[in-house]
Amino acid sequence: MARPQRNDDATAAVWSLLSGVCDPEIPVLSILNLGMVRDVRMDGGGLEVVITPTYSGCPALDTIEQDIRAALARGGHGDVRVTTVLSPAWSTDWIDEEGREKLAAYGIAPPQKGGAKRSLFTAAPAIKCPHCGSRDTREVSEFGSTACKALHRCEACREPFDYFKCL
Amino acid sequence: MSRSAARCTGTKAAGAPALFQYCLRLGDNALVLGHRLSEWSSRAPTLEIDIALSNLALDLIGQARMLLSYAGEAEGAGRDEDALAYHRDVLDFRNVLLVEQPNGDFAHTIARHVFYAVCARAMYEALCQSRDTTLAAIAAKAVKEMTYHERYAGEWLVRLGDGTRESRTRAQAAIDRLWPLTGELFETDQVENELSARGIVPDMSGLQPLWRARIEEILARATLARPEECPMLSGGRSGHHGEHLGHLLAELQYLPRAYPGAVW
């Protein structure tokens, strides 16, 4: 999925404001790192920000919408429409390189590209420990503290860590 | 659900009555099963299972929100996801009987989830090809989530079936008791035939062999017996529910009915 254009002059300032809006569950990631912002449109009807939800049941979406309005209001854009589109469906493959590096530095192993394809009765892939870098890690549970995380443990440094669930 | 309904833009809903009915069925399945799983929160056998079941519930309730929102759009009568979830009575719910069954013991919850998730994953996989772009987008997200559900429930059924004498007895009892409710998952009618002829929804009867094969693979690994052929129970999709759904809705709908328009 090609990333949306962000270099057109009229909306460049808006994109820059949006880069300051973070995921409330993972505050090191901006919604741009996540690939949630699909478009920014400016026309006679005002400013429209088009976003797409990540996980179906992610409760952070309403907060993110409010945060977008607040950030843009601080930048002088009072009248903003935030529109949600479902198509094309978001994937963890849309998280950018900067986002992946920030996740690892924050202690969350970033999702493997194309990792959502794993099917029934196949072994969990070896995930690199974000603390010590070892690949000698074990899946504790595919479900963690939020909809987007799985629980893993490193057998080398013995530390538990979160893995960003592939979708 | 949210204070404000999710606003989704997509294709204009053509063929509204059939599409409304279809989205309602899928949405109600997800909502009712999601609520059932949420009943495990704080009561599961271990912390990891508690977290996992709550996550499964969250996925399903998220899917229900998108499907019921779209059902409301297709209906065009101004009902949003909240109106459909909270202000319909038992007779208007269109979920299959399987998903409204009480949680029972952990084996029952897992058996119910294996039956549902294997079906839902195959269904959403096919629905990704829908000519309706909104349904295809909902399916594209849901199919990945249901892959997690199928794997989680499948692996647990194997552990229970191939575990201790006690877990095996309970797992077999759960499979046997819920089996007669699985036929309804693949029933088709006028609504689905019409939509399937237009390339909007998959033909469920065509997915049944795939479901059977996958279930047989899981049961074989779990060393559990597949139940004998028997008459199947149905009626949920036409509003003929068991007594359990009313109790579930009493809890699910209590707050918005007792305090209409409440926000927090």
GROMACS .gro file of C-alpha atoms in nm:
model
  431
    1MET     CA    1   0.000   0.000   0.000
    2ALA     CA    2   0.155   0.328  -0.116
    3ARG     CA    3   0.166   0.588   0.156
    4PRO     CA    4  -0.059   0.888   0.103
    5GLN     CA    5   0.091   1.202  -0.048
    6ARG     CA    6   0.193   1.458   0.205
    7ASN     CA    7   0.406   1.705   0.014
    8ASP     CA    8   0.142   1.931  -0.129
    9ASP     CA    9   0.188   2.280   0.008
   10ALA     CA   10  -0.165   2.347   0.126
   11THR     CA   11  -0.181   2.044   0.352
   12ALA     CA   12   0.187   2.013   0.455
   13ALA     CA   13   0.122   2.211   0.774
   14VAL     CA   14  -0.171   1.986   0.858
   15TRP     CA   15   0.037   1.671   0.808
   16SER     CA   16   0.297   1.821   1.036
   17LEU     CA   17   0.036   1.885   1.308
   18LEU     CA   18  -0.094   1.530   1.267
   19SER     CA   19   0.256   1.394   1.327
   20GLY     CA   20   0.214   1.517   1.684
   21VAL     CA   21  -0.100   1.307   1.745
   22CYS     CA   22  -0.005   0.984   1.919
   23ASP     CA   23  -0.170   0.652   1.982
   24PRO     CA   24  -0.300   0.675   2.341
   25GLU     CA   25  -0.204   0.312   2.409
   26ILE     CA   26   0.146   0.339   2.257
   27PRO     CA   27   0.243   0.702   2.302
   28VAL     CA   28   0.574   0.670   2.115
   29LEU     CA   29   0.387   0.611   1.788
   30SER     CA   30   0.220   0.889   1.596
   31ILE     CA   31  -0.087   0.816   1.390
   32LEU     CA   32   0.133   0.881   1.084
   33ASN     CA   33   0.381   0.613   1.195
   34LEU     CA   34   0.085   0.378   1.223
   35GLY     CA   35  -0.039   0.461   0.873
   36MET     CA   36  -0.384   0.548   1.004
   37VAL     CA   37  -0.418   0.880   0.821
   38ARG     CA   38  -0.528   0.808   0.466
   39ASP     CA   39  -0.582   1.157   0.332
   40VAL     CA   40  -0.601   1.525   0.415
   41ARG     CA   41  -0.833   1.731   0.196
   42MET     CA   42  -0.876   2.103   0.189
   43ASP     CA   43  -1.155   2.248  -0.017
   44GLY     CA   44  -1.438   2.499   0.000
   45GLY     CA   45  -1.609   2.288   0.264
   46GLY     CA   46  -1.312   2.317   0.501
   47LEU     CA   47  -1.056   2.068   0.619
   48GLU     CA   48  -1.118   1.694   0.614
   49VAL     CA   49  -0.894   1.431   0.771
   50VAL     CA   50  -0.957   1.075   0.655
   51ILE     CA   51  -0.851   0.800   0.894
   52THR     CA   52  -0.888   0.424   0.902
   53PRO     CA   53  -0.932   0.210   1.214
   54THR     CA   54  -0.660  -0.037   1.310
   55TYR     CA   55  -0.809  -0.331   1.503
   56SER     CA   56  -1.191  -0.367   1.475
   57GLY     CA   57  -1.239  -0.341   1.847
   58CYS     CA   58  -0.972  -0.086   1.926
   59PRO     CA   59  -1.125   0.149   2.184
   60ALA     CA   60  -0.860   0.415   2.114
   61LEU     CA   61  -1.022   0.530   1.790
   62ASP     CA   62  -1.266   0.773   1.956
   63THR     CA   63  -0.983   0.925   2.160
   64ILE     CA   64  -0.765   0.957   1.850
   65GLU     CA   65  -1.044   1.140   1.671
   66GLN     CA   66  -1.072   1.388   1.960
   67ASP     CA   67  -0.693   1.429   1.972
   68ILE     CA   68  -0.684   1.507   1.598
   69ARG     CA   69  -0.945   1.781   1.646
   70ALA     CA   70  -0.758   1.923   1.944
   71ALA     CA   71  -0.418   1.923   1.766
   72LEU     CA   72  -0.560   2.090   1.457
   73ALA     CA   73  -0.751   2.344   1.666
   74ARG     CA   74  -0.423   2.440   1.836
   75GLY     CA   75  -0.279   2.491   1.487
   76GLY     CA   76  -0.562   2.724   1.395
   77HIS     CA   77  -0.791   2.479   1.217
   78GLY     CA   78  -1.119   2.503   1.404
   79ASP     CA   79  -1.356   2.346   1.155
   80VAL     CA   80  -1.235   1.995   1.085
   81ARG     CA   81  -1.421   1.692   0.962
   82VAL     CA   82  -1.273   1.357   1.065
   83THR     CA   83  -1.400   1.083   0.836
   84THR     CA   84  -1.349   0.711   0.891
   85VAL     CA   85  -1.296   0.485   0.591
   86LEU     CA   86  -1.280   0.107   0.612
   87SER     CA   87  -1.140   0.035   0.268
   88PRO     CA   88  -0.864  -0.060   0.211
   89ALA     CA   89  -0.835  -0.238   0.546
   90TRP     CA   90  -0.543  -0.133   0.764
   91SER     CA   91  -0.256  -0.376   0.812
   92THR     CA   92   0.042  -0.378   1.047
   93ASP     CA   93   0.250  -0.375   0.725
   94TRP     CA   94   0.159  -0.004   0.701
   95ILE     CA   95   0.361   0.087   1.012
   96ASP     CA   96   0.662   0.279   0.879
   97GLU     CA   97   1.030   0.212   0.949
   98GLU     CA   98   1.055   0.501   1.194
   99GLY     CA   99   0.757   0.358   1.382
  100ARG     CA  100   0.916   0.012   1.393
  101GLU     CA  101   1.237   0.156   1.538
  102LYS     CA  102   1.043   0.357   1.797
  103LEU     CA  103   0.846   0.047   1.899
  104ALA     CA  104   1.161  -0.158   1.954
  105ALA     CA  105   1.323   0.123   2.154
  106TYR     CA  106   1.005   0.143   2.366
  107GLY     CA  107   1.031  -0.229   2.448
  108ILE     CA  108   0.766  -0.361   2.208
  109ALA     CA  109   0.883  -0.598   1.936
  110PRO     CA  110   0.756  -0.459   1.602
  111PRO     CA  111   0.523  -0.676   1.389
  112GLN     CA  112   0.676  -0.897   1.121
  113LYS     CA  113   0.575  -0.802   0.769
  114GLY     CA  114   0.314  -1.033   0.623
  115GLY     CA  115   0.292  -1.203   0.961
  116ALA     CA  116  -0.088  -1.218   0.967
  117LYS     CA  117  -0.090  -1.513   0.728
  118ARG     CA  118  -0.006  -1.774   0.993
  119SER     CA  119  -0.270  -2.044   1.002
  120LEU     CA  120  -0.397  -2.316   1.231
  121PHE     CA  121  -0.141  -2.540   1.406
  122THR     CA  122   0.171  -2.366   1.277
  123ALA     CA  123   0.449  -2.273   1.514
  124ALA     CA  124   0.486  -1.915   1.634
  125PRO     CA  125   0.764  -1.730   1.448
  126ALA     CA  126   1.083  -1.644   1.640
  127ILE     CA  127   1.053  -1.283   1.754
  128LYS     CA  128   1.362  -1.077   1.835
  129CYS     CA  129   1.376  -0.965   2.198
  130PRO     CA  130   1.355  -0.583   2.210
  131HIS     CA  131   1.571  -0.581   2.525
  132CYS     CA  132   1.875  -0.798   2.440
  133GLY     CA  133   1.824  -0.879   2.070
  134SER     CA  134   1.817  -1.257   2.118
  135ARG     CA  135   1.587  -1.465   1.898
  136ASP     CA  136   1.559  -1.729   2.168
  137THR     CA  137   1.211  -1.613   2.268
  138ARG     CA  138   0.885  -1.786   2.345
  139GLU     CA  139   0.522  -1.690   2.294
  140VAL     CA  140   0.336  -1.683   2.628
  141SER     CA  141   0.000  -1.577   2.488
  142GLU     CA  142  -0.121  -1.440   2.158
  143PHE     CA  143  -0.331  -1.190   2.350
  144GLY     CA  144  -0.195  -0.915   2.570
  145SER     CA  145  -0.280  -0.597   2.753
  146THR     CA  146  -0.439  -0.430   2.449
  147ALA     CA  147  -0.599  -0.550   2.126
  148CYS     CA  148  -0.271  -0.493   1.939
  149LYS     CA  149  -0.025  -0.681   2.161
  150ALA     CA  150   0.081  -1.039   2.231
  151LEU     CA  151   0.282  -1.159   2.532
  152HIS     CA  152   0.630  -1.305   2.477
  153ARG     CA  153   0.927  -1.393   2.695
  154CYS     CA  154   1.297  -1.392   2.619
  155GLU     CA  155   1.476  -1.712   2.719
  156ALA     CA  156   1.817  -1.540   2.698
  157CYS     CA  157   1.764  -1.236   2.922
  158ARG     CA  158   1.450  -1.381   3.090
  159GLU     CA  159   1.257  -1.058   3.043
  160PRO     CA  160   0.891  -1.059   2.934
  161PHE     CA  161   0.801  -0.829   2.646
  162ASP     CA  162   0.510  -0.727   2.425
  163TYR     CA  163   0.497  -0.813   2.056
  164PHE     CA  164   0.286  -0.602   1.824
  165LYS     CA  165   0.023  -0.843   1.686
  166CYS     CA  166   0.026  -0.883   1.311
  167LEU     CA  167  -0.290  -0.791   1.132
  168MET     CA  168  -2.026   0.117   2.201
  169SER     CA  169  -1.936   0.479   2.152
  170ARG     CA  170  -2.135   0.784   2.236
  171SER     CA  171  -2.132   0.883   1.874
  172ALA     CA  172  -2.186   0.622   1.607
  173ALA     CA  173  -1.884   0.540   1.394
  174ARG     CA  174  -1.918   0.722   1.067
  175CYS     CA  175  -1.826   0.507   0.778
  176THR     CA  176  -1.819   0.611   0.419
  177GLY     CA  177  -1.841   0.352   0.153
  178THR     CA  178  -2.054   0.239  -0.132
  179LYS     CA  179  -2.416   0.338  -0.131
  180ALA     CA  180  -2.607   0.040  -0.002
  181ALA     CA  181  -2.797  -0.100  -0.298
  182GLY     CA  182  -3.062  -0.369  -0.258
  183ALA     CA  183  -3.124  -0.237   0.089
  184PRO     CA  184  -3.369  -0.483   0.250
  185ALA     CA  185  -3.160  -0.794   0.177
  186LEU     CA  186  -2.834  -0.620   0.262
  187PHE     CA  187  -2.984  -0.488   0.586
  188GLN     CA  188  -3.095  -0.838   0.686
  189TYR     CA  189  -2.758  -0.985   0.599
  190CYS     CA  190  -2.556  -0.729   0.793
  191LEU     CA  191  -2.790  -0.772   1.087
  192ARG     CA  192  -2.725  -1.147   1.094
  193LEU     CA  193  -2.348  -1.106   1.087
  194GLY     CA  194  -2.356  -0.815   1.329
  195ASP     CA  195  -2.583  -0.994   1.576
  196ASN     CA  196  -2.366  -1.307   1.569
  197ALA     CA  197  -2.062  -1.097   1.655
  198LEU     CA  198  -2.240  -0.887   1.918
  199VAL     CA  199  -2.401  -1.176   2.104
  200LEU     CA  200  -2.089  -1.395   2.103
  201GLY     CA  201  -1.876  -1.096   2.199
  202HIS     CA  202  -2.102  -1.029   2.496
  203ARG     CA  203  -2.093  -1.395   2.599
  204LEU     CA  204  -1.713  -1.395   2.598
  205SER     CA  205  -1.705  -1.071   2.797
  206GLU     CA  206  -1.887  -1.258   3.075
  207TRP     CA  207  -1.558  -1.442   3.136
  208SER     CA  208  -1.376  -1.120   3.227
  209SER     CA  209  -1.230  -1.162   3.577
  210ARG     CA  210  -1.356  -1.523   3.597
  211ALA     CA  211  -1.134  -1.721   3.360
  212PRO     CA  212  -0.918  -2.013   3.482
  213THR     CA  213  -0.591  -1.818   3.449
  214LEU     CA  214  -0.488  -1.458   3.391
  215GLU     CA  215  -0.367  -1.528   3.035
  216ILE     CA  216  -0.700  -1.689   2.946
  217ASP     CA  217  -0.888  -1.400   3.104
  218ILE     CA  218  -0.696  -1.153   2.889
  219ALA     CA  219  -0.733  -1.368   2.579
  220LEU     CA  220  -1.110  -1.413   2.611
  221SER     CA  221  -1.156  -1.041   2.674
  222ASN     CA  222  -0.951  -0.970   2.361
  223LEU     CA  223  -1.164  -1.210   2.157
  224ALA     CA  224  -1.474  -1.034   2.291
  225LEU     CA  225  -1.329  -0.696   2.192
  226ASP     CA  226  -1.262  -0.811   1.834
  227LEU     CA  227  -1.618  -0.938   1.799
  228ILE     CA  228  -1.777  -0.627   1.945
  229GLY     CA  229  -1.561  -0.418   1.708
  230GLN     CA  230  -1.684  -0.624   1.414
  231ALA     CA  231  -2.042  -0.590   1.541
  232ARG     CA  232  -2.006  -0.211   1.549
  233MET     CA  233  -1.899  -0.195   1.184
  234LEU     CA  234  -2.161  -0.444   1.069
  235LEU     CA  235  -2.450  -0.288   1.262
  236SER     CA  236  -2.348   0.062   1.148
  237TYR     CA  237  -2.357  -0.059   0.791
  238ALA     CA  238  -2.687  -0.238   0.851
  239GLY     CA  239  -2.828   0.094   0.969
  240GLU     CA  240  -2.700   0.265   0.654
  241ALA     CA  241  -2.851  -0.007   0.436
  242GLU     CA  242  -3.184   0.024   0.612
  243GLY     CA  243  -3.184   0.401   0.566
  244ALA     CA  244  -3.427   0.461   0.853
  245GLY     CA  245  -3.184   0.657   1.068
  246ARG     CA  246  -3.092   0.375   1.307
  247ASP     CA  247  -2.726   0.365   1.408
  248GLU     CA  248  -2.522   0.087   1.570
  249ASP     CA  249  -2.646   0.181   1.917
  250ALA     CA  250  -3.013   0.185   1.815
  251LEU     CA  251  -2.973  -0.161   1.663
  252ALA     CA  252  -2.773  -0.308   1.951
  253TYR     CA  253  -2.968  -0.161   2.240
  254HIS     CA  254  -3.322  -0.099   2.118
  255ARG     CA  255  -3.432  -0.422   1.958
  256ASP     CA  256  -3.599  -0.707   2.142
  257VAL     CA  257  -3.530  -1.079   2.131
  258LEU     CA  258  -3.760  -1.146   1.836
  259ASP     CA  259  -3.573  -0.893   1.622
  260PHE     CA  260  -3.228  -1.043   1.681
  261ARG     CA  261  -3.096  -1.247   1.389
  262ASN     CA  262  -2.802  -1.435   1.543
  263VAL     CA  263  -2.769  -1.813   1.518
  264LEU     CA  264  -2.859  -2.019   1.826
  265LEU     CA  265  -2.499  -2.138   1.870
  266VAL     CA  266  -2.364  -1.798   1.977
  267GLU     CA  267  -2.630  -1.730   2.242
  268GLN     CA  268  -2.559  -2.053   2.430
  269PRO     CA  269  -2.440  -1.991   2.785
  270ASN     CA  270  -2.066  -2.015   2.846
  271GLY     CA  271  -2.097  -2.333   3.051
  272ASP     CA  272  -1.757  -2.463   3.154
  273PHE     CA  273  -1.437  -2.361   2.975
  274ALA     CA  274  -1.469  -2.660   2.740
  275HIS     CA  275  -1.814  -2.541   2.627
  276THR     CA  276  -1.684  -2.191   2.561
  277ILE     CA  277  -1.395  -2.329   2.359
  278ALA     CA  278  -1.607  -2.579   2.162
  279ARG     CA  279  -1.859  -2.306   2.076
  280HIS     CA  280  -1.575  -2.082   1.967
  281VAL     CA  281  -1.412  -2.345   1.749
  282PHE     CA  282  -1.740  -2.409   1.567
  283TYR     CA  283  -1.805  -2.038   1.518
  284ALA     CA  284  -1.453  -1.915   1.441
  285VAL     CA  285  -1.377  -2.180   1.177
  286CYS     CA  286  -1.702  -2.087   1.003
  287ALA     CA  287  -1.654  -1.711   1.041
  288ARG     CA  288  -1.298  -1.720   0.912
  289ALA     CA  289  -1.399  -1.911   0.597
  290MET     CA  290  -1.698  -1.681   0.551
  291TYR     CA  291  -1.499  -1.358   0.587
  292GLU     CA  292  -1.228  -1.494   0.362
  293ALA     CA  293  -1.487  -1.539   0.086
  294LEU     CA  294  -1.657  -1.209   0.172
  295CYS     CA  295  -1.330  -1.023   0.099
  296GLN     CA  296  -1.421  -1.077  -0.269
  297SER     CA  297  -1.760  -0.908  -0.229
  298ARG     CA  298  -1.867  -0.656  -0.491
  299ASP     CA  299  -1.983  -0.442  -0.199
  300THR     CA  300  -1.665  -0.255  -0.104
  301THR     CA  301  -1.776  -0.181   0.252
  302LEU     CA  302  -1.853  -0.546   0.326
  303ALA     CA  303  -1.524  -0.646   0.161
  304ALA     CA  304  -1.333  -0.399   0.382
  305ILE     CA  305  -1.502  -0.517   0.702
  306ALA     CA  306  -1.425  -0.875   0.600
  307ALA     CA  307  -1.060  -0.797   0.520
  308LYS     CA  308  -1.008  -0.688   0.880
  309ALA     CA  309  -1.229  -0.951   1.039
  310VAL     CA  310  -1.069  -1.243   0.855
  311LYS     CA  311  -0.731  -1.170   1.013
  312GLU     CA  312  -0.886  -1.141   1.357
  313MET     CA  313  -1.085  -1.462   1.314
  314THR     CA  314  -0.763  -1.641   1.215
  315TYR     CA  315  -0.636  -1.563   1.567
  316HIS     CA  316  -0.967  -1.686   1.713
  317GLU     CA  317  -0.960  -2.010   1.516
  318ARG     CA  318  -0.603  -2.080   1.620
  319TYR     CA  319  -0.661  -1.997   1.986
  320ALA     CA  320  -0.978  -2.203   2.022
  321GLY     CA  321  -0.843  -2.487   1.804
  322GLU     CA  322  -0.525  -2.518   2.009
  323TRP     CA  323  -0.723  -2.518   2.334
  324LEU     CA  324  -0.960  -2.785   2.210
  325VAL     CA  325  -0.660  -3.005   2.128
  326ARG     CA  326  -0.515  -2.943   2.476
  327LEU     CA  327  -0.846  -3.027   2.644
  328GLY     CA  328  -0.925  -3.331   2.429
  329ASP     CA  329  -0.574  -3.470   2.447
  330GLY     CA  330  -0.531  -3.367   2.812
  331THR     CA  331  -0.652  -3.526   3.132
  332ARG     CA  332  -0.944  -3.767   3.164
  333GLU     CA  333  -1.151  -3.487   3.316
  334SER     CA  334  -1.073  -3.230   3.043
  335ARG     CA  335  -1.132  -3.489   2.773
  336THR     CA  336  -1.473  -3.590   2.913
  337ARG     CA  337  -1.580  -3.228   2.936
  338ALA     CA  338  -1.453  -3.143   2.587
  339GLN     CA  339  -1.637  -3.437   2.431
  340ALA     CA  340  -1.956  -3.347   2.621
  341ALA     CA  341  -1.933  -2.990   2.492
  342ILE     CA  342  -1.879  -3.102   2.131
  343ASP     CA  343  -2.171  -3.343   2.152
  344ARG     CA  344  -2.407  -3.089   2.308
  345LEU     CA  345  -2.328  -2.803   2.068
  346TRP     CA  346  -2.303  -3.010   1.749
  347PRO     CA  347  -2.679  -2.994   1.664
  348LEU     CA  348  -2.649  -2.613   1.659
  349THR     CA  349  -2.385  -2.604   1.386
  350GLY     CA  350  -2.618  -2.671   1.090
  351GLU     CA  351  -2.773  -2.327   1.122
  352LEU     CA  352  -2.437  -2.165   1.039
  353PHE     CA  353  -2.472  -2.285   0.680
  354GLU     CA  354  -2.843  -2.235   0.614
  355THR     CA  355  -2.926  -2.020   0.317
  356ASP     CA  356  -3.250  -1.847   0.229
  357GLN     CA  357  -3.400  -1.593  -0.010
  358VAL     CA  358  -3.199  -1.307   0.141
  359GLU     CA  359  -2.862  -1.475   0.095
  360ASN     CA  360  -2.947  -1.632  -0.240
  361GLU     CA  361  -3.039  -1.292  -0.378
  362LEU     CA  362  -2.716  -1.131  -0.252
  363SER     CA  363  -2.501  -1.424  -0.351
  364ALA     CA  364  -2.641  -1.421  -0.707
  365ARG     CA  365  -2.523  -1.060  -0.729
  366GLY     CA  366  -2.172  -1.141  -0.606
  367ILE     CA  367  -2.220  -0.955  -0.277
  368VAL     CA  368  -2.204  -1.246  -0.033
  369PRO     CA  369  -2.062  -1.600  -0.045
  370ASP     CA  370  -2.284  -1.906  -0.073
  371MET     CA  371  -2.262  -2.052   0.278
  372SER     CA  372  -2.368  -2.402   0.176
  373GLY     CA  373  -2.059  -2.409  -0.046
  374LEU     CA  374  -1.837  -2.336   0.254
  375GLN     CA  375  -1.973  -2.621   0.464
  376PRO     CA  376  -1.738  -2.892   0.328
  377LEU     CA  377  -1.439  -2.669   0.407
  378TRP     CA  378  -1.569  -2.616   0.762
  379ARG     CA  379  -1.632  -2.990   0.803
  380ALA     CA  380  -1.278  -3.075   0.693
  381ARG     CA  381  -1.120  -2.821   0.927
  382ILE     CA  382  -1.334  -2.929   1.223
  383GLU     CA  383  -1.251  -3.294   1.157
  384GLU     CA  384  -0.881  -3.209   1.151
  385ILE     CA  385  -0.906  -3.032   1.488
  386LEU     CA  386  -1.115  -3.311   1.644
  387ALA     CA  387  -0.869  -3.573   1.519
  388ARG     CA  388  -0.575  -3.387   1.672
  389ALA     CA  389  -0.775  -3.350   1.992
  390THR     CA  390  -0.849  -3.726   1.984
  391LEU     CA  391  -1.218  -3.639   2.015
  392ALA     CA  392  -1.497  -3.816   1.832
  393ARG     CA  393  -1.705  -3.638   1.571
  394PRO     CA  394  -2.070  -3.665   1.674
  395GLU     CA  395  -2.305  -3.889   1.476
  396GLU     CA  396  -2.527  -3.732   1.211
  397CYS     CA  397  -2.833  -3.591   1.382
  398PRO     CA  398  -3.120  -3.349   1.318
  399MET     CA  399  -3.001  -2.989   1.338
  400LEU     CA  400  -3.170  -2.716   1.543
  401SER     CA  401  -3.231  -2.375   1.397
  402GLY     CA  402  -3.452  -2.070   1.422
  403GLY     CA  403  -3.226  -1.797   1.556
  404ARG     CA  404  -3.190  -1.632   1.218
  405SER     CA  405  -3.566  -1.589   1.197
  406GLY     CA  406  -3.597  -1.460   1.553
  407HIS     CA  407  -3.695  -1.787   1.724
  408HIS     CA  408  -3.442  -1.786   2.005
  409GLY     CA  409  -3.398  -1.995   2.315
  410GLU     CA  410  -3.461  -1.852   2.659
  411HIS     CA  411  -3.093  -1.761   2.698
  412LEU     CA  412  -3.091  -1.463   2.462
  413GLY     CA  413  -3.347  -1.266   2.665
  414HIS     CA  414  -3.133  -1.292   2.977
  415LEU     CA  415  -2.826  -1.186   2.782
  416LEU     CA  416  -3.004  -0.882   2.635
  417ALA     CA  417  -3.137  -0.784   2.977
  418GLU     CA  418  -2.781  -0.724   3.085
  419LEU     CA  419  -2.648  -0.593   2.753
  420GLN     CA  420  -2.930  -0.340   2.709
  421TYR     CA  421  -3.003  -0.244   3.067
  422LEU     CA  422  -2.824   0.089   3.084
  423PRO     CA  423  -2.944   0.256   2.761
  424ARG     CA  424  -3.298   0.137   2.829
  425ALA     CA  425  -3.310   0.247   3.191
  426TYR     CA  426  -3.137   0.579   3.119
  427PRO     CA  427  -3.219   0.670   2.758
  428GLY     CA  428  -2.961   0.898   2.604
  429ALA     CA  429  -2.716   0.847   2.892
  430VAL     CA  430  -2.358   0.955   2.821
  431TRP     CA  431  -2.045   0.919   3.031
   0.00000   0.00000   0.00000
